[in-house]
Short mmCIF file of N, CA and C in Angstrom, two decimals:
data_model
loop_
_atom_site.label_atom_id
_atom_site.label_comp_id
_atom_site.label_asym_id
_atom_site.label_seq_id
_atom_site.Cartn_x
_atom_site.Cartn_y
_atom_site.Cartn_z
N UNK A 3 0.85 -1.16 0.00
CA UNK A 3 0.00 0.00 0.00
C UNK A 3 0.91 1.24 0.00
N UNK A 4 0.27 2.00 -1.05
CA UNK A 4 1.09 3.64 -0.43
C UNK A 4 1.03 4.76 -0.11
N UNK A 5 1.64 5.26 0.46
CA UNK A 5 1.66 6.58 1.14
C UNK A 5 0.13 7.34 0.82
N UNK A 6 -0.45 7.12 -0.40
CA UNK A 6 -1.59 8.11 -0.32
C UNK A 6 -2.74 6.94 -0.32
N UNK A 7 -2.77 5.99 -0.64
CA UNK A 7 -4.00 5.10 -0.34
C UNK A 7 -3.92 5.07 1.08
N UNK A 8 -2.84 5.24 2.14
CA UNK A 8 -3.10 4.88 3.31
C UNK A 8 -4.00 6.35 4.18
N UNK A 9 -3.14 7.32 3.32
CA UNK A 9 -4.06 8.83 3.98
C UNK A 9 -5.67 8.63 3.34
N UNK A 10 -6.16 8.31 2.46
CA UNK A 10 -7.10 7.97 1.72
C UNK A 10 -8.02 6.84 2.66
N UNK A 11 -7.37 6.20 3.23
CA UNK A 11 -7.98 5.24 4.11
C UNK A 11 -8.33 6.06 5.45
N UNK A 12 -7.58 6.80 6.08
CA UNK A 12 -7.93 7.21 7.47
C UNK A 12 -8.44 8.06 7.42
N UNK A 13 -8.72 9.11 6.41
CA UNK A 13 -9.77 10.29 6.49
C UNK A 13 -11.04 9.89 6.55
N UNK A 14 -11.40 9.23 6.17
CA UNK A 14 -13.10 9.13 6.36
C UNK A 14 -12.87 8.81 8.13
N UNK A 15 -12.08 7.84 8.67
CA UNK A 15 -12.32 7.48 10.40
C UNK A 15 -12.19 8.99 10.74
N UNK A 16 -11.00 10.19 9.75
CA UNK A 16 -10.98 11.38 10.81
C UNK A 16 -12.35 11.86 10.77
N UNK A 17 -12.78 12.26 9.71
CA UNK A 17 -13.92 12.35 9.49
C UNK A 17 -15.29 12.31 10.35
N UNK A 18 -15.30 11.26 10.56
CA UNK A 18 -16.43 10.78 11.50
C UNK A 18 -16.29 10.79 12.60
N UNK A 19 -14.58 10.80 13.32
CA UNK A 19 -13.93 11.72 14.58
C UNK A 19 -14.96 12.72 14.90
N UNK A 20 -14.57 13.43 13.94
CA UNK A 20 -14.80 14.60 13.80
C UNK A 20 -16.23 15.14 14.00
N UNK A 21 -16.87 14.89 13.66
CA UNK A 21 -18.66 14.27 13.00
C UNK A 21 -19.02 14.01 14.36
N UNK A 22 -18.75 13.05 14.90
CA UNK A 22 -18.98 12.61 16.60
C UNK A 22 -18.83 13.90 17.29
N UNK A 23 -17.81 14.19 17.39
CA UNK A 23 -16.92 15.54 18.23
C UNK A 23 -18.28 16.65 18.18
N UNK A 24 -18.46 17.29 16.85
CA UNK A 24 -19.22 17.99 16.54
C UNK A 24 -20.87 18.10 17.21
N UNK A 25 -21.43 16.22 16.73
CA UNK A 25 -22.48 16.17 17.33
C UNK A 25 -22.64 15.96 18.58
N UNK A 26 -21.51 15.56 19.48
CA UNK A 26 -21.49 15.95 21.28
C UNK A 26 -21.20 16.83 22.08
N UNK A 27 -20.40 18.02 21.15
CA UNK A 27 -20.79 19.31 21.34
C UNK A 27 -22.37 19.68 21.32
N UNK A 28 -22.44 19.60 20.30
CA UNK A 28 -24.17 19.96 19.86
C UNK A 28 -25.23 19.88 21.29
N UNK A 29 -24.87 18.63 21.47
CA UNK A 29 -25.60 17.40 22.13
C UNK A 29 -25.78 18.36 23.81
N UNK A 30 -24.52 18.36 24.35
CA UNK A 30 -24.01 18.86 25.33
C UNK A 30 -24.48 20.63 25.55
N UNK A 31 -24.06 21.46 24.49
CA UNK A 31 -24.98 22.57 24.32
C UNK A 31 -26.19 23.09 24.77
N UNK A 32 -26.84 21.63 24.05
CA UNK A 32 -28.56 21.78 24.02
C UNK A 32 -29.05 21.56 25.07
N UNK A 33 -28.55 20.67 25.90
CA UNK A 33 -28.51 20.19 27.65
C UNK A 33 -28.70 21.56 28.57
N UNK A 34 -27.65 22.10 27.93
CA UNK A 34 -27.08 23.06 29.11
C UNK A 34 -27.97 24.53 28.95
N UNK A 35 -28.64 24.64 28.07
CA UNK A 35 -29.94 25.54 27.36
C UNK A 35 -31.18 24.81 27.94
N UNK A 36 -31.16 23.81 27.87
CA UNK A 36 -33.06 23.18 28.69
C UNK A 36 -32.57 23.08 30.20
N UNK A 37 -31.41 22.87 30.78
CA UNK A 37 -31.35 22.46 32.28
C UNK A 37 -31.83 23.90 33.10
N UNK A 38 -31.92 24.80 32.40
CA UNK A 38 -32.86 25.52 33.81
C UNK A 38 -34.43 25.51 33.95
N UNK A 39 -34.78 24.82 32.60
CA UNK A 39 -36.57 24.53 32.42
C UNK A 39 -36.45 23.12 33.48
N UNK A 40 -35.36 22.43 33.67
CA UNK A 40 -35.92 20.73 34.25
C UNK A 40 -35.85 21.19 36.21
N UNK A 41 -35.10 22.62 36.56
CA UNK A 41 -34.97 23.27 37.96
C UNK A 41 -36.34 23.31 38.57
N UNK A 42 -36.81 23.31 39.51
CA UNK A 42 -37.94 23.43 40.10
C UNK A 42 -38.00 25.14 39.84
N UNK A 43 -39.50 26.07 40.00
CA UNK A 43 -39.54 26.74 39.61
C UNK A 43 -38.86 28.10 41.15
N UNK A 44 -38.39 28.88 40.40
CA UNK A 44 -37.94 29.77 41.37
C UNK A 44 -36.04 29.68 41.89
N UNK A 45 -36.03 28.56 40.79
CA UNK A 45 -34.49 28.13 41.88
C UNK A 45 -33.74 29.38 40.70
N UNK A 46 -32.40 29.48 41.03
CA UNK A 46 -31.64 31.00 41.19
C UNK A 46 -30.37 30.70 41.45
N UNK A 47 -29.48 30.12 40.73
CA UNK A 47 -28.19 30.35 41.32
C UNK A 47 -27.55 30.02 39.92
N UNK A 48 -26.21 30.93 40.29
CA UNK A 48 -25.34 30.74 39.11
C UNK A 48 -24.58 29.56 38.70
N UNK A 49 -24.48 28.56 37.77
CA UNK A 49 -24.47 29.45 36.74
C UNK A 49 -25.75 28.83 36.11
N UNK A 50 -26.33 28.22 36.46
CA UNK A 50 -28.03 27.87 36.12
C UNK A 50 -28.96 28.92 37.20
N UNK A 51 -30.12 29.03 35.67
CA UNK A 51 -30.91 29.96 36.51
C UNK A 51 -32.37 29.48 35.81
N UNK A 52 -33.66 29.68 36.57
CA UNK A 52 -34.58 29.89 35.77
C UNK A 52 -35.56 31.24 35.36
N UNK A 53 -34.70 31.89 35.95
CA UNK A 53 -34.58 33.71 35.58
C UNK A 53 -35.88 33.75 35.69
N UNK A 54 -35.73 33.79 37.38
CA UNK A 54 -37.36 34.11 38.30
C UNK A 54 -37.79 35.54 37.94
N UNK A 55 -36.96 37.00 37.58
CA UNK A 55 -37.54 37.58 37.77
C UNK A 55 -38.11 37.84 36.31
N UNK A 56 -37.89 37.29 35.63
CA UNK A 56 -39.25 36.71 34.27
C UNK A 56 -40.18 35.98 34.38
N UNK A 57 -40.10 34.86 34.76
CA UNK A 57 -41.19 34.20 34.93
C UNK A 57 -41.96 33.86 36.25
N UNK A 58 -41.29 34.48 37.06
CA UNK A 58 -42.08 34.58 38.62
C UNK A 58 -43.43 35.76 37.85
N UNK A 59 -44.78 35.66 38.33
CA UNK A 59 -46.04 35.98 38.27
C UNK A 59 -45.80 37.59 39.03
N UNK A 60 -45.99 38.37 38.31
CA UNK A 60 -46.01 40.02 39.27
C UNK A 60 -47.13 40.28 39.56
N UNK A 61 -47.06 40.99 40.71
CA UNK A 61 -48.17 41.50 41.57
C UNK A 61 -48.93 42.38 40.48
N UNK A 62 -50.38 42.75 40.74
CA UNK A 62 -50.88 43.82 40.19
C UNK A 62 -50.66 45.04 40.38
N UNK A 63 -50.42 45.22 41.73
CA UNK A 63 -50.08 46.60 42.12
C UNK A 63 -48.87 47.21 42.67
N UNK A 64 -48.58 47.89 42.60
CA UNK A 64 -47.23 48.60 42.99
C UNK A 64 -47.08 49.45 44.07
N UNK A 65 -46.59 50.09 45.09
CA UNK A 65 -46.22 50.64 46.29
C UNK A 65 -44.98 51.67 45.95
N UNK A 66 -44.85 52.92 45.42
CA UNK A 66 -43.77 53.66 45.37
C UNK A 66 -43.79 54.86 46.47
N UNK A 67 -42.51 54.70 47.29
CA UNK A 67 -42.29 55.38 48.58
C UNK A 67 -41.58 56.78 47.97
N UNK A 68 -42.22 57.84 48.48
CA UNK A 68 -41.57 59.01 47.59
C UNK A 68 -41.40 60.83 48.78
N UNK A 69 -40.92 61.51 48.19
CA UNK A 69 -40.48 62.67 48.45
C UNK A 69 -41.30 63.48 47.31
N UNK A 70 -41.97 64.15 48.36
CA UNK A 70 -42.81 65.40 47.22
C UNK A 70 -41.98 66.98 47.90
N UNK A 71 -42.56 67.75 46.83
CA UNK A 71 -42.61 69.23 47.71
C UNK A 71 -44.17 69.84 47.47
N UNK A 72 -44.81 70.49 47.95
CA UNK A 72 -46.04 70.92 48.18
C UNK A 72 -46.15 72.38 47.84
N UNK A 73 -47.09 72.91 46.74
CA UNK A 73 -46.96 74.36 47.23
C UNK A 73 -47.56 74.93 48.42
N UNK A 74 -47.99 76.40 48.60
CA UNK A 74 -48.51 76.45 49.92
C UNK A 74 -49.25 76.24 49.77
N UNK A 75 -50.62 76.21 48.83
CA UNK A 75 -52.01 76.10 49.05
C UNK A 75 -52.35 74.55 49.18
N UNK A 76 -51.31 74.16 48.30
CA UNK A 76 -51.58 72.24 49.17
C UNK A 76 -51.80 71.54 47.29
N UNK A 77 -52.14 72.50 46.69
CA UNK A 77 -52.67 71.94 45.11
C UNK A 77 -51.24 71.31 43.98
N UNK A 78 -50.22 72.15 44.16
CA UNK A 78 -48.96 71.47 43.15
C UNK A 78 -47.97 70.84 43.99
N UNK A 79 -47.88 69.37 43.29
CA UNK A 79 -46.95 69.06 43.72
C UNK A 79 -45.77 68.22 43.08
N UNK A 80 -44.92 68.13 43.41
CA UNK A 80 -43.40 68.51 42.70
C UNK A 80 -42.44 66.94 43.17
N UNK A 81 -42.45 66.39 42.60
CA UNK A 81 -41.76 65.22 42.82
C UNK A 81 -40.22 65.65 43.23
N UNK A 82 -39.41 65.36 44.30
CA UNK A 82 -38.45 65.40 45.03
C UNK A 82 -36.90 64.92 44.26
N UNK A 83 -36.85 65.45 43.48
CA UNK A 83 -35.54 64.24 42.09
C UNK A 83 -34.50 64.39 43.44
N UNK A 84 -33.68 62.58 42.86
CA UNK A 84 -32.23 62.23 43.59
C UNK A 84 -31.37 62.94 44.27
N UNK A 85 -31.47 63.57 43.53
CA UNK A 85 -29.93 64.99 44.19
C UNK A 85 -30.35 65.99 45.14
N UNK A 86 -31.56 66.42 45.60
CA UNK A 86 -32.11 66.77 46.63
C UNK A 86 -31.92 65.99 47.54
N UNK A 87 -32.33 63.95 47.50
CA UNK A 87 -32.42 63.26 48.67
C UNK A 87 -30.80 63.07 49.06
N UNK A 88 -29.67 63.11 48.36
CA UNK A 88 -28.65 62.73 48.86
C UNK A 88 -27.80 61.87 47.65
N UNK A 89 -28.07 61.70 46.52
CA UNK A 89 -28.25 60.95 45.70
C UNK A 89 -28.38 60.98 44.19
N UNK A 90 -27.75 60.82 43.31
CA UNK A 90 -27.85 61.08 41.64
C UNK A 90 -28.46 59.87 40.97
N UNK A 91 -28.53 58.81 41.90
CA UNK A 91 -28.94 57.23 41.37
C UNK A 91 -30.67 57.03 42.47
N UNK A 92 -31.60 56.86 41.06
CA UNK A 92 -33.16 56.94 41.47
C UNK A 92 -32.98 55.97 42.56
N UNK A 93 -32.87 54.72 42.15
CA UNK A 93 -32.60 53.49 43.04
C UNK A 93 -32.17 53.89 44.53
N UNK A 94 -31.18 54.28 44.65
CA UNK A 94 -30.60 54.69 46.17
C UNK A 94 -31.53 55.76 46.77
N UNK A 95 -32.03 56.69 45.93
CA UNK A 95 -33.37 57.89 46.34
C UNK A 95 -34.48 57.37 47.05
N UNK A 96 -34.77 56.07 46.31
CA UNK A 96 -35.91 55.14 46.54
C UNK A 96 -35.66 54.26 47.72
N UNK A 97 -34.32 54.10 48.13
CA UNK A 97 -33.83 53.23 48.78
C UNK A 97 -33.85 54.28 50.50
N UNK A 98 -33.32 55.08 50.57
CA UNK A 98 -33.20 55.88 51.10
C UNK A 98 -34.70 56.58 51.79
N UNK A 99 -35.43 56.63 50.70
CA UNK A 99 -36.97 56.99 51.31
C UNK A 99 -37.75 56.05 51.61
N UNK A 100 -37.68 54.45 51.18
CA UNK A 100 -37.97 53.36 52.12
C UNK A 100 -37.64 53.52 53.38
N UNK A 101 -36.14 53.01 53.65
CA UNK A 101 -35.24 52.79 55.02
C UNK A 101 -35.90 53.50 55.77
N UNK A 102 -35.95 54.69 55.01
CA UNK A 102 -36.66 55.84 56.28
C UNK A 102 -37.80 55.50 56.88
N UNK A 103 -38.41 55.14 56.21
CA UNK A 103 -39.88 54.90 56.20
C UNK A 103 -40.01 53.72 57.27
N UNK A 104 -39.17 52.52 56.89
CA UNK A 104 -39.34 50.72 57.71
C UNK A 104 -38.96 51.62 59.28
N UNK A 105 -37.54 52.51 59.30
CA UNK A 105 -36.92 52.67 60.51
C UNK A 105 -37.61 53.51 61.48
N UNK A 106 -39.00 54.14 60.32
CA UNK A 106 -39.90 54.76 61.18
C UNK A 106 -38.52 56.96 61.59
N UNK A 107 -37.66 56.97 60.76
CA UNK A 107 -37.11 57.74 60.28
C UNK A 107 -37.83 59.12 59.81
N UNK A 108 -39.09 59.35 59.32
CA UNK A 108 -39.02 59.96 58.31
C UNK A 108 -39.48 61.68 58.79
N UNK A 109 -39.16 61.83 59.80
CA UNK A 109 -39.39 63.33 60.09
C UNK A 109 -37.98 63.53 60.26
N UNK A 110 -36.51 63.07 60.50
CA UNK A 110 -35.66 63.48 60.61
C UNK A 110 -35.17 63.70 58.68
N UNK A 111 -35.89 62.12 57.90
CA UNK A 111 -35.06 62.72 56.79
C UNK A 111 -35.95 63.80 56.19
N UNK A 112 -37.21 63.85 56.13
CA UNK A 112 -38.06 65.44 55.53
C UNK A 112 -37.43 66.47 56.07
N UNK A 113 -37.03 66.57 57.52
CA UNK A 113 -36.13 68.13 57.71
C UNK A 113 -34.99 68.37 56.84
N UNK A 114 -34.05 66.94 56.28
CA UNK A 114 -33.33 67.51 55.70
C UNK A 114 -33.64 67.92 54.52
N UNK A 115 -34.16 66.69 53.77
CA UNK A 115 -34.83 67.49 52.44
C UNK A 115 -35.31 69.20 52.52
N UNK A 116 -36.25 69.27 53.79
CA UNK A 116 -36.72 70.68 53.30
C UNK A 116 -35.61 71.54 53.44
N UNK A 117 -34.35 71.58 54.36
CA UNK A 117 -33.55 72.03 54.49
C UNK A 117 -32.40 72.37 52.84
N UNK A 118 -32.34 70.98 52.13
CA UNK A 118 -31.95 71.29 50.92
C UNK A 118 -32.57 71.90 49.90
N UNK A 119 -34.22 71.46 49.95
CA UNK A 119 -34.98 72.19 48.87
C UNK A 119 -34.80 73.85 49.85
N UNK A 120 -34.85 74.09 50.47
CA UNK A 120 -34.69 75.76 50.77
C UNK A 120 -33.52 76.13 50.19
N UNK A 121 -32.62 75.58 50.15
CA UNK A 121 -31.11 76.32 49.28
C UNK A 121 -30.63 76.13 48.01
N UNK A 122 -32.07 75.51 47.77
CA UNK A 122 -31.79 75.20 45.97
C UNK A 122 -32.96 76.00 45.37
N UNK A 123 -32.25 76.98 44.14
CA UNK A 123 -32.87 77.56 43.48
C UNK A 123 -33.96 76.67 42.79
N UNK A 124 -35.07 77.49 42.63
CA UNK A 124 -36.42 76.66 41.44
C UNK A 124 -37.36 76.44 42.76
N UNK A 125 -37.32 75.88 43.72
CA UNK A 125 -38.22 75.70 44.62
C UNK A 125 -38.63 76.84 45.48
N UNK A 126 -38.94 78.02 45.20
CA UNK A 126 -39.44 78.80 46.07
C UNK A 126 -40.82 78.84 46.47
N UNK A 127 -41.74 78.25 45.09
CA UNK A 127 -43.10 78.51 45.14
C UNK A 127 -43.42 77.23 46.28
N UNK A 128 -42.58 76.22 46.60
CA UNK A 128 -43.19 74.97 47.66
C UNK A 128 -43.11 75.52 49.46
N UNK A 129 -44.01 75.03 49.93
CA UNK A 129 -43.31 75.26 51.47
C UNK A 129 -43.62 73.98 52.40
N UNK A 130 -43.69 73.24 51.81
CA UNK A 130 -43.95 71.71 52.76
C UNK A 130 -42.88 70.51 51.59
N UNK A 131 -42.47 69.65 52.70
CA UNK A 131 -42.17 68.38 52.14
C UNK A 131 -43.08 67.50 52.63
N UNK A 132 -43.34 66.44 51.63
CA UNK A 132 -43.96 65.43 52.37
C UNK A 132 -43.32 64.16 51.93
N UNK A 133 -43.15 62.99 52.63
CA UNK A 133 -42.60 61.77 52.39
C UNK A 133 -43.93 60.81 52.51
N UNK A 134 -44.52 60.26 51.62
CA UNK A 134 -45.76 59.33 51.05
C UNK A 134 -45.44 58.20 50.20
N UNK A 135 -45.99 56.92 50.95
CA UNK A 135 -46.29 55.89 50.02
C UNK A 135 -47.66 55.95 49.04
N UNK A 136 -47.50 56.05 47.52
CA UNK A 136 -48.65 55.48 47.23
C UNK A 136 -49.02 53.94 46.78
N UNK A 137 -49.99 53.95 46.43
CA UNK A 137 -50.04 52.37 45.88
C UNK A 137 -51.13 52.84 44.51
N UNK A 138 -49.96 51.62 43.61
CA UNK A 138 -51.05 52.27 42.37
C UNK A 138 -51.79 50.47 41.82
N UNK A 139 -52.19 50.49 41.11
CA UNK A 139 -52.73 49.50 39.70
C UNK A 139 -52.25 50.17 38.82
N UNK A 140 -50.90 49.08 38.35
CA UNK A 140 -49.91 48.71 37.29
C UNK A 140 -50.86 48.89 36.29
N UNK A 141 -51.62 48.06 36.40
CA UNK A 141 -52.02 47.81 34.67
C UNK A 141 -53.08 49.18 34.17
N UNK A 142 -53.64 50.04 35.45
CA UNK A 142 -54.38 51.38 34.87
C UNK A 142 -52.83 52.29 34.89
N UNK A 143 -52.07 52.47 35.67
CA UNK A 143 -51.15 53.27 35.71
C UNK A 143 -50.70 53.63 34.44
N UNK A 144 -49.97 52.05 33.65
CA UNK A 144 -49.23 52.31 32.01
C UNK A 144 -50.22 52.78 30.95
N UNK A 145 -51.62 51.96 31.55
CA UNK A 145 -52.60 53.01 30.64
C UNK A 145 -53.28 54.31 30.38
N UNK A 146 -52.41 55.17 31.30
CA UNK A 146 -52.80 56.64 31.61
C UNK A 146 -53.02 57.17 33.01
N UNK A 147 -53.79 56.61 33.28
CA UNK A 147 -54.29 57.02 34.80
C UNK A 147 -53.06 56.87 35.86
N UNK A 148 -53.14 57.84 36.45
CA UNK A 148 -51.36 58.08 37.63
C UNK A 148 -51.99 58.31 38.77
N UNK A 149 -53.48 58.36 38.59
CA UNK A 149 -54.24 58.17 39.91
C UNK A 149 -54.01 57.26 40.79
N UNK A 150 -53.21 57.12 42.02
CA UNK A 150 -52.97 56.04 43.01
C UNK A 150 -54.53 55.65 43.22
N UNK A 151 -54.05 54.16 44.27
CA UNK A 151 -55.65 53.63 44.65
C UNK A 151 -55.41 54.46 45.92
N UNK A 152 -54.80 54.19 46.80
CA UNK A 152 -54.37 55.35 47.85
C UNK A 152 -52.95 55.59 47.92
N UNK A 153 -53.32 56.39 49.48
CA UNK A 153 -51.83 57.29 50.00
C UNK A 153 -51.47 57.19 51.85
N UNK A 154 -50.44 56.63 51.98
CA UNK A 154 -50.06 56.43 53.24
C UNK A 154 -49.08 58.09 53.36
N UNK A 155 -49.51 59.39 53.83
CA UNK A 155 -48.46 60.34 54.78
C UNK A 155 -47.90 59.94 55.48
N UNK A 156 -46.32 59.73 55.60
CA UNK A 156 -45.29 59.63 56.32
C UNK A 156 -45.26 60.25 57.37
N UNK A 157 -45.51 61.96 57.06
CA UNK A 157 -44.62 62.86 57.19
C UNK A 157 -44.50 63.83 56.56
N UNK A 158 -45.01 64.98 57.59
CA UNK A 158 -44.97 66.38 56.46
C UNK A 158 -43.98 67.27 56.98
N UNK A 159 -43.07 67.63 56.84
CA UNK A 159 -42.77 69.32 57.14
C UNK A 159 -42.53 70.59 56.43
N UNK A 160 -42.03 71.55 57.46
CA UNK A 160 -42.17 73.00 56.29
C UNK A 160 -41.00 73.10 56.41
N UNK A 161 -40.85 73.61 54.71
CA UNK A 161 -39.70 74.46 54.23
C UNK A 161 -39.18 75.21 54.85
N UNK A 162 -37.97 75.54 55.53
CA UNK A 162 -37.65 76.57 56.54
C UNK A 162 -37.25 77.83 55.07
N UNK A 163 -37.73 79.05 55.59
CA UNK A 163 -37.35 80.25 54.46
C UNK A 163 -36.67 81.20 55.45
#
């Protein structure tokens, strides 16, 4: 036999090496793509997940803990942005006017707020802070209506001028 009938002979075995290799990659792939559907539902850890916060069921309604300013007559009111509460990141704003809220906090942090909204230009026409949970319905909310179902007052104080 020679030299090229014998390479001629072993390519097809590389071949199908190869072919195997390929389809147990494949094989192995496809495993590792369904193994977070075979997890019980809710399980969460890296590096399998069944990425609860997709398919976990959401509440209807929502609870957003917030910082207003008030004018005096009580009628406009002025949502409290980040950098007033201490903060350039909404998340930590939000975080921050919870804590307050669980720790039962929230007349020490409204003094400061009103204390900052007094030394920041644009807010002159407000003279109250208030710190309020509302609770809305998600699904009327995205459809227009910003009407809460209600309102828990924290906590009101006045603007020192």
């Amino acid at each position: 036999m020679t030299d090229g009938e014998a390479a001629t002979e072993r390519r097809p075995t590389g071949l199908r090496a190869r072919a195997g290799h390929a389809y147990a990659v494949s094989l192995g792939l496809c495993a590792l793509v369904v193994m977070p559907g075979l997890r019980p539902l809710g399980y969460d850890s890296f590096p399998w997940s069944s990425y609860p916060m997709f398919s976990d069921p959401r509440p209807r309604e929502a609870t957003i803990a917030h910082a207003l300013a008030l004018s005096f007559d009580g009628q406009t009111r002025r949502p409290v942005p980040p950098p007033l509460l201490g903060s350039d990141e909404v998340l930590q704003a939000l975080a921050t006017v919870r804590g307050a809220i669980r720790g039962h906090r929230t007349p020490a942090l409204c003094r400061r707020i009103a204390a900052t909204v007094a030394e920041t230009p644009g807010w002159s026409d407000f003279e109250w802070i208030e710190i309020a949970s509302d609770r809305y319905d998600v699904l009327t909310y995205f459809g227009g209506s910003h009407r809460p179902l209600d309102r828990s007052i924290h906590t009101r104080c006045r603007i020192p001028r």
